[in-house]
């Protein structure tokens, strides 16, 4: 799209992702009357670490990759945040995601600071052996930062339990003993937690249920659309369908799939697993991602990537409720449009906090070398998320702001308080 064809709103959206997060922070800081010193302290990332590292490819050649690990703030505890493998990963994006992690951990009251990491790579273009080499070398490169009491990575886009197992093994080999607490989202047999794989999607469905109560909606009567069919999107689709709602549309990188009578989510998960994506899934009407976001539905769950709901498409959204499974799917301009349309939006730092909450449980279990049952994990998750939802609603009402700003105000107040009582070193 050339500059001339863009509307002013679209041009406004051309800021970087980190600028967008700082803007969200600034808005909340303004509303809560946050002290200027604290604004300066919290609007930057404490540590930004970029590495360029070689990986030996299967054909014998050496390819260089760029990766990052960023810690936004570690005032409330060790840094925590996922590792992403994606061609669009860059330092600005990782900084934004790290700052969101700080707020997310504070919103649900778990004792971590915010971090994020990523490598600029399309993992689909790598063999399993190359992926392992890349993961092990990246882990070694960021080894100065990570550790069970320093900074604890987890899976994010295009990374999974296998990647976490390689990270855990690499770190453990360097230490000379097994260190299961260095990453979360590990396979169960290596100290992973029951319920971790489903935790983010499950938490999002808890938040959809809580929001339905506020809105006086009966969850089983709702039609749902989910963008993204990976870890978060597929689990959210499955659990919300199990709760009785009708999932009418889903999408992944191959496009959108629509059936007004309801999609068979279990069959789609099986199909996607065996084919690598939903491409050519037969039991649905094919639509584009833009058409998916504009489908007639009650609940929309964006669970793919950031920047999906913008000034260009927000007007077309017909849902009553948006539950942000992904990080940063909505730009501030789209936020304003949704507020104007009276759409109730449960923000990312609350809606997708189930993942980091169960990661916290996994870390606690690793430190204690004692495993909880899935029922314990799920019921503690529900308790934490429902409590955080109630606190967010109360904060939004008290300050007369959106749930996003309400959640940010709660989080910023906790992080600022930790910084104040700890004081400035030296
Ligand atoms: P994933 O890699 O498992 O899945 C991503 C999905 O999005 C895939 O189905 C992919 O095909 C799809 N996708 C990619 N580009 C798309 C596009 N343009 N349109 C539609 N679909 C597209 O990743 P994930 O772990 O499910 O993460 C999804 C989002 O949730 C990210 O924003 C991530 O940061 C966030 N998140 C993940 C976790 C977690 O525990 N995994 C926790 C909190 C937040």
Coordinates of C-alpha atoms and ligand atoms in Angstrom, one line a residue:
X1 CA 0.0 0.0 0.0
X2 CA 1.5 3.4 -0.9
X3 CA 1.5 6.3 1.6
X4 CA -1.0 8.3 -0.5
X5 CA -3.7 5.6 -0.2
X6 CA -3.6 5.5 3.6
X7 CA -6.1 7.2 5.8
X8 CA -4.9 9.4 8.7
X9 CA -6.0 6.6 11.1
X10 CA -3.9 4.1 9.3
X11 CA -0.9 6.5 9.2
X12 CA -1.2 6.9 13.0
X13 CA -1.0 3.2 13.3
X14 CA 2.5 3.2 11.7
X15 CA 4.2 3.6 15.1
X16 CA 6.3 0.6 16.3
X17 CA 4.9 -2.0 18.6
X18 CA 7.0 -0.8 21.4
X19 CA 5.8 2.8 20.9
X20 CA 2.3 1.4 21.1
X21 CA 2.9 -0.4 24.4
X22 CA 4.5 2.7 25.8
X23 CA 1.5 4.7 24.7
X24 CA -0.8 2.3 26.5
X25 CA 1.4 2.6 29.6
X26 CA 1.4 6.4 29.3
X27 CA -2.4 6.5 29.1
X28 CA -2.8 4.4 32.2
X29 CA 0.0 6.3 34.0
X30 CA -1.8 9.6 33.3
X31 CA -5.2 8.3 34.5
X32 CA -3.6 7.0 37.8
X33 CA -1.5 10.1 38.3
X34 CA 1.8 8.2 38.3
X35 CA 4.8 10.1 39.5
X36 CA 7.1 11.4 36.7
X37 CA 10.2 9.5 38.0
X38 CA 8.3 6.3 38.0
X39 CA 7.1 6.9 34.4
X40 CA 10.7 7.4 33.3
X41 CA 11.8 4.2 35.1
X42 CA 9.0 2.0 33.8
X43 CA 8.8 3.2 30.2
X44 CA 12.1 1.6 29.2
X45 CA 13.5 -1.9 29.2
X46 CA 16.1 -2.7 31.8
X47 CA 18.1 -5.2 29.7
X48 CA 18.2 -5.7 25.9
X49 CA 20.5 -8.4 24.7
X50 CA 21.0 -9.1 20.9
X51 CA 23.0 -12.0 19.7
X52 CA 24.2 -13.1 16.2
X53 CA 25.1 -16.7 16.1
X54 CA 26.1 -19.4 13.6
X55 CA 24.2 -22.7 13.0
X56 CA 25.6 -25.5 11.0
X57 CA 22.9 -26.5 8.4
X58 CA 22.3 -30.1 7.1
X59 CA 24.1 -29.3 3.9
X60 CA 27.3 -28.4 5.8
X61 CA 26.9 -24.6 5.2
X62 CA 26.8 -22.1 8.1
X63 CA 23.9 -19.7 8.5
X64 CA 23.9 -16.7 10.8
X65 CA 20.8 -15.9 12.9
X66 CA 19.8 -12.9 15.0
X67 CA 18.1 -13.4 18.4
X68 CA 17.1 -11.3 21.4
X69 CA 16.4 -11.6 25.0
X70 CA 14.9 -8.5 26.8
X71 CA 14.0 -8.0 30.4
X72 CA 11.7 -5.1 30.9
X73 CA 11.6 -5.0 34.7
X74 CA 12.6 -7.5 37.4
X75 CA 11.5 -5.5 40.5
X76 CA 8.8 -8.1 41.5
X77 CA 10.8 -11.3 40.9
X78 CA 12.8 -13.2 38.3
X79 CA 12.2 -12.3 34.6
X80 CA 9.6 -14.5 32.8
X81 CA 8.6 -14.6 29.2
X82 CA 8.3 -16.8 26.1
X83 CA 10.7 -17.5 23.2
X84 CA 9.3 -16.8 19.7
X85 CA 10.6 -18.1 16.4
X86 CA 9.2 -16.0 13.6
X87 CA 10.5 -14.3 10.5
X88 CA 9.2 -10.9 11.8
X89 CA 10.9 -11.1 15.2
X90 CA 12.9 -7.9 15.9
X91 CA 14.2 -6.1 18.9
X92 CA 11.3 -3.6 19.0
X93 CA 8.7 -6.4 19.1
X94 CA 10.6 -8.3 21.8
X95 CA 10.8 -5.2 23.9
X96 CA 7.0 -4.6 23.6
X97 CA 6.3 -8.2 24.5
X98 CA 8.6 -8.0 27.5
X99 CA 6.9 -4.9 28.8
X100 CA 3.5 -6.6 28.4
X101 CA 4.9 -9.6 30.4
X102 CA 5.7 -7.3 33.4
X103 CA 2.1 -6.0 33.5
X104 CA 0.7 -9.5 32.9
X105 CA 2.5 -11.0 35.8
X106 CA 1.4 -8.2 38.1
X107 CA -2.2 -8.3 37.0
X108 CA -2.5 -12.0 38.1
X109 CA -0.3 -11.3 41.1
X110 CA 2.5 -13.8 40.4
X111 CA 6.0 -12.9 41.6
X112 CA 7.8 -12.4 38.3
X113 CA 9.2 -9.6 36.2
X114 CA 8.6 -9.3 32.4
X115 CA 10.9 -10.7 29.7
X116 CA 10.7 -12.0 26.2
X117 CA 13.0 -13.6 23.6
X118 CA 13.0 -14.5 20.0
X119 CA 14.9 -15.5 16.9
X120 CA 14.3 -14.1 13.5
X121 CA 13.6 -17.4 11.6
X122 CA 10.9 -19.3 9.9
X123 CA 11.2 -22.6 11.6
X124 CA 9.2 -24.3 8.9
X125 CA 12.2 -23.9 6.6
X126 CA 14.4 -25.9 9.0
X127 CA 14.9 -29.6 9.5
X128 CA 14.4 -31.0 13.0
X129 CA 18.1 -31.3 13.4
X130 CA 18.7 -27.6 12.4
X131 CA 15.9 -26.5 14.7
X132 CA 17.6 -28.3 17.6
X133 CA 21.0 -26.8 16.7
X134 CA 19.5 -23.3 16.5
X135 CA 17.8 -23.7 19.9
X136 CA 20.8 -25.1 21.6
X137 CA 23.1 -22.3 20.3
X138 CA 20.6 -19.6 21.1
X139 CA 20.2 -21.0 24.6
X140 CA 24.0 -20.9 25.1
X141 CA 24.2 -17.3 23.7
X142 CA 21.6 -16.0 26.2
X143 CA 23.0 -18.2 28.9
X144 CA 24.4 -15.1 30.7
X145 CA 20.9 -13.9 31.3
X146 CA 18.7 -17.0 32.0
X147 CA 18.6 -19.2 35.1
X148 CA 15.9 -20.6 37.4
X149 CA 16.3 -17.6 39.8
X150 CA 17.2 -15.0 37.1
X151 CA 15.1 -15.4 33.9
X152 CA 12.9 -18.3 32.9
X153 CA 11.9 -18.7 29.3
X154 CA 8.7 -20.5 28.1
X155 CA 7.1 -21.4 24.7
X156 CA 5.5 -18.8 22.5
X157 CA 4.7 -18.6 18.8
X158 CA 6.4 -21.5 16.9
X159 CA 8.1 -23.0 20.0
X160 CA 6.8 -25.9 22.1
X161 CA 7.6 -28.4 24.8
X162 CA 10.4 -30.0 22.6
X163 CA 12.1 -26.7 22.2
X164 CA 11.9 -26.2 25.9
X165 CA 13.4 -29.6 26.5
X166 CA 16.4 -28.7 24.3
X167 CA 16.8 -25.4 26.2
X168 CA 16.6 -27.1 29.6
X169 CA 19.1 -29.8 28.4
X170 CA 21.6 -27.2 27.0
X171 CA 21.5 -25.1 30.2
X172 CA 21.8 -28.3 32.4
X173 CA 24.8 -29.5 30.4
X174 CA 26.6 -26.3 31.0
X175 CA 25.8 -26.3 34.7
X176 CA 26.7 -30.0 35.1
X177 CA 23.4 -31.1 36.7
X178 CA 19.7 -31.0 35.7
X179 CA 18.0 -27.7 36.2
X180 CA 14.3 -28.2 35.4
X181 CA 13.4 -24.7 36.8
X182 CA 15.3 -22.9 34.0
X183 CA 12.3 -23.1 31.6
X184 CA 8.6 -23.8 31.8
X185 CA 6.3 -25.5 29.3
X186 CA 8.6 -28.6 29.3
X187 CA 7.4 -32.1 28.6
X188 CA 5.6 -33.7 31.6
X189 CA 8.4 -36.3 31.9
X190 CA 11.0 -33.6 32.4
X191 CA 9.1 -31.7 35.1
X192 CA 6.5 -30.0 33.0
X193 CA 3.2 -29.2 34.7
X194 CA -0.1 -30.9 34.1
X195 CA -2.4 -28.4 32.4
X196 CA 0.4 -26.1 31.0
X197 CA -0.2 -26.8 27.3
X198 CA -3.9 -25.9 27.7
X199 CA -3.4 -23.1 30.3
X200 CA -3.5 -20.0 28.0
X201 CA -6.6 -21.2 26.0
X202 CA -8.2 -22.4 29.2
X203 CA -7.6 -19.1 30.9
X204 CA -9.0 -17.2 27.9
X205 CA -12.2 -19.3 28.2
X206 CA -12.5 -18.6 31.9
X207 CA -12.3 -14.9 31.0
X208 CA -14.9 -15.3 28.3
X209 CA -17.2 -16.9 30.9
X210 CA -16.6 -14.2 33.5
X211 CA -17.3 -11.5 30.9
X212 CA -20.5 -13.2 29.8
X213 CA -21.7 -13.1 33.4
X214 CA -21.0 -9.3 33.5
X215 CA -22.9 -8.9 30.2
X216 CA -25.8 -11.1 31.2
X217 CA -25.0 -13.6 28.4
X218 CA -25.4 -17.4 28.6
X219 CA -22.1 -18.8 27.3
X220 CA -23.7 -21.9 25.7
X221 CA -25.9 -19.6 23.5
X222 CA -22.9 -17.7 22.1
X223 CA -21.4 -18.0 18.6
X224 CA -17.6 -17.8 18.7
X225 CA -14.9 -16.9 16.1
X226 CA -11.3 -17.6 16.8
X227 CA -8.3 -16.2 14.8
X228 CA -5.2 -18.4 15.0
X229 CA -5.3 -22.2 15.5
X230 CA -2.1 -22.9 17.3
X231 CA -1.6 -23.6 21.0
X232 CA -3.8 -20.8 22.2
X233 CA -6.4 -20.7 19.5
X234 CA -7.0 -24.4 19.1
X235 CA -7.3 -25.0 22.9
X236 CA -9.6 -22.0 23.4
X237 CA -11.8 -23.2 20.5
X238 CA -12.0 -26.7 21.9
X239 CA -12.7 -25.7 25.5
X240 CA -15.3 -23.0 24.6
X241 CA -17.1 -25.6 22.4
X242 CA -17.0 -28.1 25.3
X243 CA -18.6 -25.4 27.4
X244 CA -21.5 -25.5 25.0
X245 CA -20.8 -22.4 22.7
X246 CA -20.8 -22.8 19.0
X247 CA -17.5 -22.1 17.2
X248 CA -18.6 -20.8 13.7
X249 CA -15.2 -19.6 12.4
X250 CA -11.5 -20.3 12.9
X251 CA -8.4 -19.4 10.9
X252 CA -4.7 -20.1 10.7
X253 CA -1.9 -19.0 8.5
X254 CA -3.6 -20.8 5.6
X255 CA -6.8 -18.7 5.8
X256 CA -10.3 -18.8 7.4
X257 CA -12.9 -21.6 7.8
X258 CA -16.6 -20.9 8.4
X259 CA -19.6 -23.0 9.2
X260 CA -22.6 -21.1 10.5
X261 CA -23.9 -24.4 12.1
X262 CA -20.7 -24.8 14.0
X263 CA -17.3 -26.4 13.2
X264 CA -16.2 -29.8 14.5
X265 CA -13.2 -28.5 16.5
X266 CA -11.9 -31.9 17.6
X267 CA -11.8 -33.0 13.9
X268 CA -10.1 -29.7 12.9
X269 CA -7.4 -30.2 15.6
X270 CA -6.8 -33.7 14.4
X271 CA -6.6 -32.5 10.8
X272 CA -4.2 -29.6 11.6
X273 CA -1.9 -31.9 13.6
X274 CA -1.6 -34.5 10.8
X275 CA -1.4 -31.9 7.9
X276 CA 0.7 -29.2 9.6
X277 CA -2.1 -26.6 9.1
X278 CA -5.9 -26.4 8.2
X279 CA -5.1 -26.0 4.5
X280 CA -7.8 -27.8 2.4
X281 CA -9.9 -28.7 5.5
X282 CA -13.0 -29.9 3.7
X283 CA -15.9 -29.5 6.2
X284 CA -16.1 -25.7 6.1
X285 CA -16.5 -22.7 3.8
X286 CA -13.2 -21.0 2.9
X287 CA -13.0 -17.3 3.8
X288 CA -10.2 -14.8 4.1
X289 CA -8.8 -13.6 7.4
X290 CA -10.5 -10.2 6.9
X291 CA -13.8 -11.9 6.3
X292 CA -13.3 -14.0 9.5
X293 CA -12.9 -11.0 11.7
X294 CA -16.1 -9.5 10.3
X295 CA -18.3 -12.6 10.7
X296 CA -21.6 -12.3 12.6
X297 CA -20.7 -13.7 16.0
X298 CA -21.0 -12.9 19.7
X299 CA -17.4 -13.6 20.9
X300 CA -14.2 -13.0 19.0
X301 CA -11.0 -14.5 20.2
X302 CA -7.9 -13.1 18.4
X303 CA -5.3 -15.8 19.1
X304 CA -2.7 -15.3 16.3
X305 CA -0.3 -12.4 16.4
X306 CA -0.2 -8.7 17.3
X307 CA -1.7 -5.8 15.3
X308 CA -4.6 -7.8 13.8
X309 CA -7.5 -5.5 14.8
X310 CA -6.8 -2.0 13.4
X311 CA -8.5 1.2 12.4
X312 CA -8.9 -0.4 8.9
X313 CA -11.1 -3.4 10.1
X314 CA -12.4 -2.6 13.6
X315 CA -15.6 -1.1 12.3
X316 CA -16.5 -4.3 10.6
X317 CA -16.2 -6.4 13.8
X318 CA -19.7 -7.6 14.9
X319 CA -18.9 -9.4 18.1
X320 CA -20.2 -8.1 21.5
X321 CA -17.2 -9.4 23.4
X322 CA -13.5 -9.7 22.4
X323 CA -11.2 -11.8 24.5
X324 CA -7.5 -11.2 23.5
X325 CA -5.8 -14.6 23.4
X326 CA -2.9 -13.1 21.5
X327 CA -0.5 -10.4 22.8
X328 CA -1.3 -7.0 21.4
X329 CA -3.9 -8.0 18.7
X330 CA -5.7 -4.6 19.0
X331 CA -4.1 -1.2 18.1
X332 CA -5.1 1.8 20.3
X333 CA -7.2 3.2 17.3
X334 CA -9.1 -0.1 17.1
X335 CA -9.6 0.0 20.9
X336 CA -11.3 3.4 20.6
X337 CA -13.5 2.2 17.8
X338 CA -14.5 -0.8 20.0
X339 CA -15.3 1.4 22.9
X340 CA -17.4 3.6 20.7
X341 CA -19.3 0.5 19.5
X342 CA -19.8 -0.7 23.1
X343 CA -17.8 -3.9 22.5
X344 CA -16.6 -5.4 25.8
X345 CA -12.9 -6.2 25.5
X346 CA -11.0 -8.4 27.9
X347 CA -7.3 -7.3 27.4
X348 CA -4.4 -9.5 26.6
X349 CA -2.5 -8.9 29.9
X350 CA -5.5 -10.5 31.6
X351 CA -7.1 -12.7 29.0
X352 CA -4.0 -14.7 28.1
X353 CA -2.4 -14.7 31.5
X354 CA -3.3 -18.3 32.1
X355 CA -0.1 -19.5 30.4
X356 CA 2.3 -17.6 32.6
X357 CA 0.2 -18.4 35.7
X358 CA 0.6 -22.2 35.1
X359 CA 4.2 -21.5 34.1
X360 CA 4.5 -20.1 37.6
X361 CA 2.9 -23.3 39.0
X362 CA 5.4 -25.3 36.9
X363 CA 8.3 -23.3 38.3
X364 CA 7.1 -23.7 41.9
X365 CA 6.7 -27.5 41.3
X366 CA 10.3 -27.6 39.9
X367 CA 11.8 -25.8 42.9
X368 CA 9.9 -28.1 45.3
X369 CA 10.4 -31.3 43.1
X370 CA 6.7 -32.0 43.8
X371 CA 4.1 -32.4 41.1
X372 CA 0.5 -31.2 41.4
X373 CA -2.5 -33.0 39.8
X374 CA -4.2 -31.4 36.8
X375 CA -7.3 -30.7 38.9
X376 CA -5.2 -28.7 41.4
X377 CA -3.6 -26.8 38.6
X378 CA -6.9 -26.0 36.8
X379 CA -8.7 -25.0 40.0
X380 CA -5.9 -22.7 41.2
X381 CA -5.7 -21.2 37.7
X382 CA -9.4 -20.5 37.8
X383 CA -9.2 -18.9 41.3
X384 CA -6.3 -16.6 40.3
X385 CA -7.9 -15.6 37.0
X386 CA -11.4 -14.9 38.4
X387 CA -9.8 -12.9 41.2
X388 CA -7.8 -10.9 38.6
X389 CA -10.9 -10.3 36.5
X390 CA -12.9 -9.0 39.5
X391 CA -10.0 -6.7 40.4
X392 CA -9.7 -5.4 36.9
X393 CA -13.4 -4.7 36.6
X394 CA -13.3 -2.9 40.0
X395 CA -10.2 -0.8 38.8
X396 CA -11.9 0.1 35.5
X397 CA -15.1 1.2 37.3
X398 CA -13.1 3.2 39.9
X399 CA -11.1 5.1 37.3
X400 CA -13.9 5.2 34.7
X401 CA -11.7 3.6 32.1
X402 CA -11.7 0.5 29.8
X403 CA -10.7 -2.9 31.2
X404 CA -7.4 -2.6 29.4
X405 CA -6.5 0.6 31.2
X406 CA -8.1 -0.7 34.4
X407 CA -5.8 -3.8 34.3
X408 CA -2.8 -1.7 33.4
X409 CA -3.4 0.6 36.4
X410 CA -3.6 -2.3 38.8
X411 CA -0.4 -3.8 37.3
X412 CA 1.6 -0.5 37.2
X413 CA 0.6 0.3 40.8
X414 CA 2.1 -3.0 42.0
X415 CA 5.3 -2.7 39.9
X416 CA 5.7 1.0 41.0
X417 CA 5.2 0.0 44.6
X418 CA 7.9 -2.7 44.4
X419 CA 10.3 -0.1 42.8
X420 CA 9.5 2.4 45.6
X421 CA 9.9 0.1 48.5
X422 CA 13.1 -1.4 47.1
X423 CA 14.5 2.0 46.4
X424 CA 17.1 3.0 43.8
X425 CA 20.5 1.2 44.0
X426 CA 23.1 2.3 45.1
Ligands
LIG1 P1 1.4 -20.9 17.8 O1 2.6 -20.8 17.0 O2 1.1 -22.2 18.5 O3 0.1 -20.5 16.9 C1 -0.1 -19.4 16.1 C2 -1.3 -19.6 15.2 O4 -1.5 -18.4 14.5 C3 -1.0 -20.6 14.1 O5 -2.2 -21.4 14.0 C4 -0.8 -19.8 12.9 O6 -1.1 -20.5 11.7 C5 -1.7 -18.7 13.1 N1 -1.4 -17.5 12.4 C6 -0.2 -16.9 12.1 N2 -0.3 -15.8 11.4 C7 -1.7 -15.7 11.2 C8 -2.5 -14.8 10.4 N3 -1.9 -13.7 9.8 N4 -3.8 -14.9 10.5 C9 -4.4 -16.0 11.1 N5 -3.7 -16.9 11.8 C10 -2.3 -16.7 11.8 O7 1.4 -19.7 18.8 P2 0.6 -19.5 20.2 O8 1.5 -20.0 21.3 O9 -0.8 -20.1 20.1 O10 0.5 -17.9 20.4 C11 -0.5 -17.2 19.7 C12 -0.6 -15.8 20.4 O11 -0.8 -16.0 21.8 C13 0.7 -15.0 20.4 O12 0.4 -13.6 20.3 C14 1.4 -15.3 21.7 O13 2.3 -14.3 22.1 C15 0.2 -15.3 22.6 N6 0.4 -16.1 23.8 C16 0.8 -17.4 23.8 C17 0.9 -18.0 25.1 C18 1.3 -19.5 25.1 O14 1.3 -20.0 26.3 N7 1.6 -20.2 24.1 C19 0.7 -17.3 26.3 C20 0.3 -16.0 26.2 C21 0.1 -15.4 25.0

